[in-house]
PDB file of C-alpha atoms and ligand atoms in Angstrom:
ATOM      1  CA  MET A   1    -136.354  40.253 -77.875  1.00 55.00           C
ATOM      2  CA  GLN A   2    -133.714  42.754 -79.341  1.00 62.00           C
ATOM      3  CA  LYS A   3    -132.364  41.640 -82.805  1.00 65.00           C
ATOM      4  CA  THR A   4    -128.879  42.383 -81.838  1.00 67.00           C
ATOM      5  CA  ARG A   5    -128.956  40.227 -79.271  1.00 71.00           C
ATOM      6  CA  LEU A   6    -130.270  37.369 -81.202  1.00 69.00           C
ATOM      7  CA  THR A   7    -127.516  37.732 -83.956  1.00 70.00           C
ATOM      8  CA  MET A   8    -124.868  37.874 -81.279  1.00 69.00           C
ATOM      9  CA  LEU A   9    -126.255  34.648 -79.855  1.00 68.00           C
ATOM     10  CA  ALA A  10    -126.295  33.014 -83.309  1.00 69.00           C
ATOM     11  CA  THR A  11    -122.858  33.930 -83.973  1.00 66.00           C
ATOM     12  CA  LEU A  12    -121.618  32.807 -80.696  1.00 63.00           C
ATOM     13  CA  LEU A  13    -123.431  29.401 -81.253  1.00 64.00           C
ATOM     14  CA  GLY A  14    -121.836  29.243 -84.657  1.00 64.00           C
ATOM     15  CA  LEU A  15    -118.391  29.482 -83.098  1.00 58.00           C
ATOM     16  CA  MET A  16    -118.958  27.349 -80.394  1.00 57.00           C
ATOM     17  CA  ALA A  17    -120.231  24.613 -82.995  1.00 54.00           C
ATOM     18  CA  THR A  18    -117.019  24.938 -85.003  1.00 50.00           C
ATOM     19  CA  ALA A  19    -114.606  24.997 -82.133  1.00 48.00           C
ATOM     20  CA  ALA A  20    -116.034  21.757 -80.348  1.00 53.00           C
ATOM     21  CA  ARG A  21    -117.072  19.816 -83.610  1.00 62.00           C
ATOM     22  CA  ALA A  22    -118.687  17.645 -81.084  1.00 75.00           C
ATOM     23  CA  ALA A  23    -121.132  14.709 -82.592  1.00 86.00           C
ATOM     24  CA  ASP A  24    -124.401  16.152 -83.350  1.00 94.00           C
ATOM     25  CA  VAL A  25    -126.577  13.374 -82.953  1.00 97.00           C
ATOM     26  CA  GLU A  26    -130.360  13.596 -82.202  1.00 97.00           C
ATOM     27  CA  VAL A  27    -131.674  10.564 -80.124  1.00 97.00           C
ATOM     28  CA  LEU A  28    -135.387   9.355 -80.905  1.00 97.00           C
ATOM     29  CA  ASP A  29    -137.645   7.117 -79.369  1.00 97.00           C
ATOM     30  CA  ALA A  30    -135.051   5.351 -77.243  1.00 98.00           C
ATOM     31  CA  TYR A  31    -136.359   2.487 -74.797  1.00 98.00           C
ATOM     32  CA  VAL A  32    -135.099  -0.449 -73.167  1.00 97.00           C
ATOM     33  CA  ARG A  33    -136.759  -3.831 -73.679  1.00 96.00           C
ATOM     34  CA  ALA A  34    -138.568  -4.927 -70.105  1.00 96.00           C
ATOM     35  CA  VAL A  35    -137.344  -8.361 -69.025  1.00 94.00           C
ATOM     36  CA  PRO A  36    -138.477 -10.864 -66.271  1.00 92.00           C
ATOM     37  CA  PRO A  37    -136.814 -10.304 -62.968  1.00 89.00           C
ATOM     38  CA  GLY A  38    -133.780 -12.525 -62.504  1.00 90.00           C
ATOM     39  CA  ALA A  39    -133.066 -12.056 -66.344  1.00 93.00           C
ATOM     40  CA  PRO A  40    -129.203 -11.728 -67.090  1.00 94.00           C
ATOM     41  CA  ALA A  41    -129.488  -9.042 -69.890  1.00 96.00           C
ATOM     42  CA  THR A  42    -131.642  -6.843 -71.785  1.00 96.00           C
ATOM     43  CA  ALA A  43    -131.285  -4.459 -74.905  1.00 97.00           C
ATOM     44  CA  ALA A  44    -131.687  -0.892 -75.474  1.00 98.00           C
ATOM     45  CA  PHE A  45    -133.008   0.397 -78.805  1.00 98.00           C
ATOM     46  CA  MET A  46    -133.373   3.592 -80.478  1.00 98.00           C
ATOM     47  CA  GLN A  47    -132.884   6.028 -83.485  1.00 98.00           C
ATOM     48  CA  LEU A  48    -129.815   7.990 -83.884  1.00 98.00           C
ATOM     49  CA  LYS A  49    -130.334  10.931 -86.331  1.00 97.00           C
ATOM     50  CA  ASP A  50    -126.960  12.163 -87.379  1.00 97.00           C
ATOM     51  CA  ASN A  51    -127.476  16.183 -87.822  1.00 97.00           C
ATOM     52  CA  GLY A  52    -123.627  16.908 -87.974  1.00 95.00           C
ATOM     53  CA  GLU A  53    -120.790  15.040 -89.996  1.00 94.00           C
ATOM     54  CA  ASP A  54    -120.035  11.144 -89.980  1.00 96.00           C
ATOM     55  CA  VAL A  55    -119.399   9.986 -86.710  1.00 97.00           C
ATOM     56  CA  ASP A  56    -119.491   6.375 -85.049  1.00 97.00           C
ATOM     57  CA  LEU A  57    -120.971   5.373 -81.952  1.00 98.00           C
ATOM     58  CA  VAL A  58    -118.204   3.402 -80.118  1.00 98.00           C
ATOM     59  CA  LYS A  59    -119.442   2.623 -76.535  1.00 98.00           C
ATOM     60  CA  ALA A  60    -122.306   2.824 -74.544  1.00 98.00           C
ATOM     61  CA  HIS A  61    -122.291   3.145 -70.555  1.00 98.00           C
ATOM     62  CA  SER A  62    -125.043   2.138 -67.906  1.00 98.00           C
ATOM     63  CA  ASP A  63    -125.335   1.752 -64.327  1.00 96.00           C
ATOM     64  CA  ILE A  64    -127.713  -1.055 -64.618  1.00 96.00           C
ATOM     65  CA  ALA A  65    -125.387  -3.374 -66.056  1.00 97.00           C
ATOM     66  CA  GLU A  66    -122.099  -4.848 -65.457  1.00 97.00           C
ATOM     67  CA  SER A  67    -121.357  -4.544 -69.060  1.00 97.00           C
ATOM     68  CA  VAL A  68    -122.670  -2.823 -72.092  1.00 98.00           C
ATOM     69  CA  GLU A  69    -122.025  -3.684 -75.644  1.00 98.00           C
ATOM     70  CA  LEU A  70    -122.902  -2.603 -79.096  1.00 98.00           C
ATOM     71  CA  HIS A  71    -124.404  -5.299 -80.995  1.00 97.00           C
ATOM     72  CA  THR A  72    -125.834  -6.393 -84.256  1.00 97.00           C
ATOM     73  CA  HIS A  73    -127.635  -9.251 -85.630  1.00 94.00           C
ATOM     74  CA  ILE A  74    -126.631 -11.915 -88.564  1.00 92.00           C
ATOM     75  CA  HIS A  75    -127.918 -14.640 -90.155  1.00 89.00           C
ATOM     76  CA  ASP A  76    -126.146 -17.847 -89.544  1.00 88.00           C
ATOM     77  CA  GLY A  77    -127.555 -20.940 -91.140  1.00 89.00           C
ATOM     78  CA  GLY A  78    -130.864 -19.881 -90.739  1.00 88.00           C
ATOM     79  CA  VAL A  79    -130.506 -18.687 -87.259  1.00 89.00           C
ATOM     80  CA  MET A  80    -130.436 -15.171 -85.951  1.00 88.00           C
ATOM     81  CA  ARG A  81    -127.188 -14.330 -83.920  1.00 92.00           C
ATOM     82  CA  MET A  82    -126.045 -11.370 -81.914  1.00 93.00           C
ATOM     83  CA  ARG A  83    -122.473 -10.503 -82.422  1.00 95.00           C
ATOM     84  CA  PRO A  84    -120.659  -7.576 -80.704  1.00 97.00           C
ATOM     85  CA  ILE A  85    -119.216  -4.778 -82.978  1.00 97.00           C
ATOM     86  CA  LYS A  86    -116.638  -2.227 -82.180  1.00 97.00           C
ATOM     87  CA  LYS A  87    -118.730   0.646 -83.654  1.00 98.00           C
ATOM     88  CA  LEU A  88    -121.711   1.616 -85.211  1.00 98.00           C
ATOM     89  CA  GLU A  89    -121.337   4.120 -88.091  1.00 98.00           C
ATOM     90  CA  LEU A  90    -123.512   7.291 -88.499  1.00 97.00           C
ATOM     91  CA  LYS A  91    -123.863   8.799 -91.723  1.00 97.00           C
ATOM     92  CA  LYS A  92    -124.205  12.776 -91.757  1.00 96.00           C
ATOM     93  CA  GLY A  93    -127.797  13.301 -92.426  1.00 96.00           C
ATOM     94  CA  GLU A  94    -129.217   9.843 -92.051  1.00 98.00           C
ATOM     95  CA  THR A  95    -130.833   7.976 -89.134  1.00 98.00           C
ATOM     96  CA  THR A  96    -129.488   4.559 -87.931  1.00 98.00           C
ATOM     97  CA  VAL A  97    -132.089   2.452 -86.578  1.00 98.00           C
ATOM     98  CA  LEU A  98    -131.387   0.093 -83.581  1.00 98.00           C
ATOM     99  CA  GLN A  99    -134.180  -2.249 -83.322  1.00 95.00           C
ATOM    100  CA  PRO A 100    -135.224  -5.748 -82.279  1.00 93.00           C
ATOM    101  CA  GLY A 101    -133.553  -8.210 -84.780  1.00 92.00           C
ATOM    102  CA  GLY A 102    -130.898  -5.498 -85.789  1.00 95.00           C
ATOM    103  CA  HIS A 103    -128.494  -3.106 -84.073  1.00 97.00           C
ATOM    104  CA  HIS A 104    -129.070  -2.790 -80.364  1.00 97.00           C
ATOM    105  CA  ILE A 105    -127.158  -1.931 -77.025  1.00 98.00           C
ATOM    106  CA  MET A 106    -126.755  -5.051 -75.311  1.00 98.00           C
ATOM    107  CA  MET A 107    -126.920  -4.609 -71.342  1.00 97.00           C
ATOM    108  CA  ILE A 108    -125.124  -7.594 -69.673  1.00 97.00           C
ATOM    109  CA  GLY A 109    -125.433  -8.561 -65.900  1.00 97.00           C
ATOM    110  CA  LEU A 110    -128.429  -6.562 -65.050  1.00 96.00           C
ATOM    111  CA  LYS A 111    -127.927  -5.102 -61.359  1.00 94.00           C
ATOM    112  CA  GLN A 112    -131.592  -4.598 -60.780  1.00 91.00           C
ATOM    113  CA  PRO A 113    -135.163  -5.376 -61.948  1.00 91.00           C
ATOM    114  CA  LEU A 114    -136.350  -3.215 -64.591  1.00 93.00           C
ATOM    115  CA  THR A 115    -140.072  -1.785 -64.211  1.00 91.00           C
ATOM    116  CA  VAL A 116    -142.210  -1.161 -67.193  1.00 95.00           C
ATOM    117  CA  GLY A 117    -141.948   2.885 -67.342  1.00 93.00           C
ATOM    118  CA  GLU A 118    -139.216   3.210 -65.338  1.00 96.00           C
ATOM    119  CA  LYS A 119    -136.331   5.370 -67.036  1.00 97.00           C
ATOM    120  CA  VAL A 120    -132.690   3.984 -67.581  1.00 97.00           C
ATOM    121  CA  ASP A 121    -129.880   6.543 -68.015  1.00 98.00           C
ATOM    122  CA  ILE A 122    -127.777   5.298 -70.836  1.00 98.00           C
ATOM    123  CA  ASP A 123    -124.338   7.229 -71.834  1.00 98.00           C
ATOM    124  CA  LEU A 124    -123.508   7.327 -75.386  1.00 98.00           C
ATOM    125  CA  GLU A 125    -119.891   7.814 -76.192  1.00 97.00           C
ATOM    126  CA  PHE A 126    -118.919   8.973 -79.939  1.00 97.00           C
ATOM    127  CA  SER A 127    -115.370   8.284 -82.019  1.00 96.00           C
ATOM    128  CA  ASP A 128    -114.796  12.302 -81.402  1.00 95.00           C
ATOM    129  CA  GLY A 129    -114.803  11.553 -77.985  1.00 95.00           C
ATOM    130  CA  SER A 130    -118.058  13.341 -77.203  1.00 95.00           C
ATOM    131  CA  HIS A 131    -120.727  11.995 -74.903  1.00 96.00           C
ATOM    132  CA  GLN A 132    -124.616  12.224 -74.872  1.00 96.00           C
ATOM    133  CA  LYS A 133    -126.590  11.145 -71.800  1.00 96.00           C
ATOM    134  CA  ILE A 134    -129.965   9.876 -72.714  1.00 97.00           C
ATOM    135  CA  SER A 135    -132.982   8.705 -70.429  1.00 97.00           C
ATOM    136  CA  ALA A 136    -134.888   5.506 -71.874  1.00 98.00           C
ATOM    137  CA  PRO A 137    -137.901   4.236 -70.587  1.00 98.00           C
ATOM    138  CA  VAL A 138    -138.235   0.425 -70.196  1.00 97.00           C
ATOM    139  CA  ARG A 139    -140.775  -0.760 -72.591  1.00 96.00           C
ATOM    140  CA  LYS A 140    -142.548  -4.180 -73.054  1.00 94.00           C
ATOM    141  CA  ILE A 141    -141.782  -5.866 -76.807  1.00 87.00           C
ATOM    142  CA  GLU A 142    -143.789  -8.256 -78.384  1.00 74.00           C
ATOM    143  CA  MET A 143    -141.608 -10.826 -79.112  1.00 62.00           C
ATOM    144  CA  ASN A 144    -143.603 -12.623 -82.123  1.00 54.00           C
ATOM    145  CA  MET A 145    -142.292 -10.486 -84.858  1.00 50.00           C
ATOM    146  CA  MET A 146    -139.276 -12.741 -85.239  1.00 49.00           C
ATOM    147  CA  GLY A 147    -141.457 -15.831 -86.110  1.00 43.00           C
ATOM    148  CA  GLY A 148    -141.885 -18.163 -83.491  1.00 40.00           C
ATOM    149  CA  GLY A 149    -141.025 -15.560 -80.531  1.00 41.00           C
ATOM    150  CA  HIS A 150    -138.047 -17.156 -79.091  1.00 48.00           C
ATOM    151  CA  MET A 151    -135.094 -14.746 -77.993  1.00 53.00           C
ATOM    152  CA  PRO A 152    -132.263 -14.740 -80.594  1.00 52.00           C
ATOM    153  CA  SER A 153    -129.219 -16.328 -79.121  1.00 51.00           C
ATOM    154  CA  HIS A 154    -125.599 -15.697 -78.407  1.00 53.00           C
ATOM    155  CA  GLU A 155    -123.232 -18.304 -79.706  1.00 43.00           C
TER     156      GLU A 155
HETATM  157 CU1   CU B   1    -126.848  -8.670 -77.848  1.00 61.96          CU
END
């Protein structure tokens, strides 16, 4: 390939990045928890690596659920409870982990059964208005890590 071409491309990309300033978030190891048929809700987990400036994850959308919320867990008198959060702050250069027992994307009112291995489309919306579409496979999660194996409850 010609060097001038590469230089031009690099310049162009540089200009675009400066102009748009869209969130530069790398989504790693995304997956959706497999749930039994008829289960009312599930959750999506992933790692969000912020390669750009500080930005917040403010919303998530998916066609498989009636509503999608950002949640976190808190300890409340020895009980783990889920709480909706308005945003998930991502820091420049850092990786924020969404995992069982921690931050997660809650999908409430499932419209269809989830089959292990099936891909679920999720649209992530950031505080700068940009969106990122991801495709997360449905995966079985062993729930014994939380001691007792019961699902954390909403209040
Ligand atoms: Cu939740």
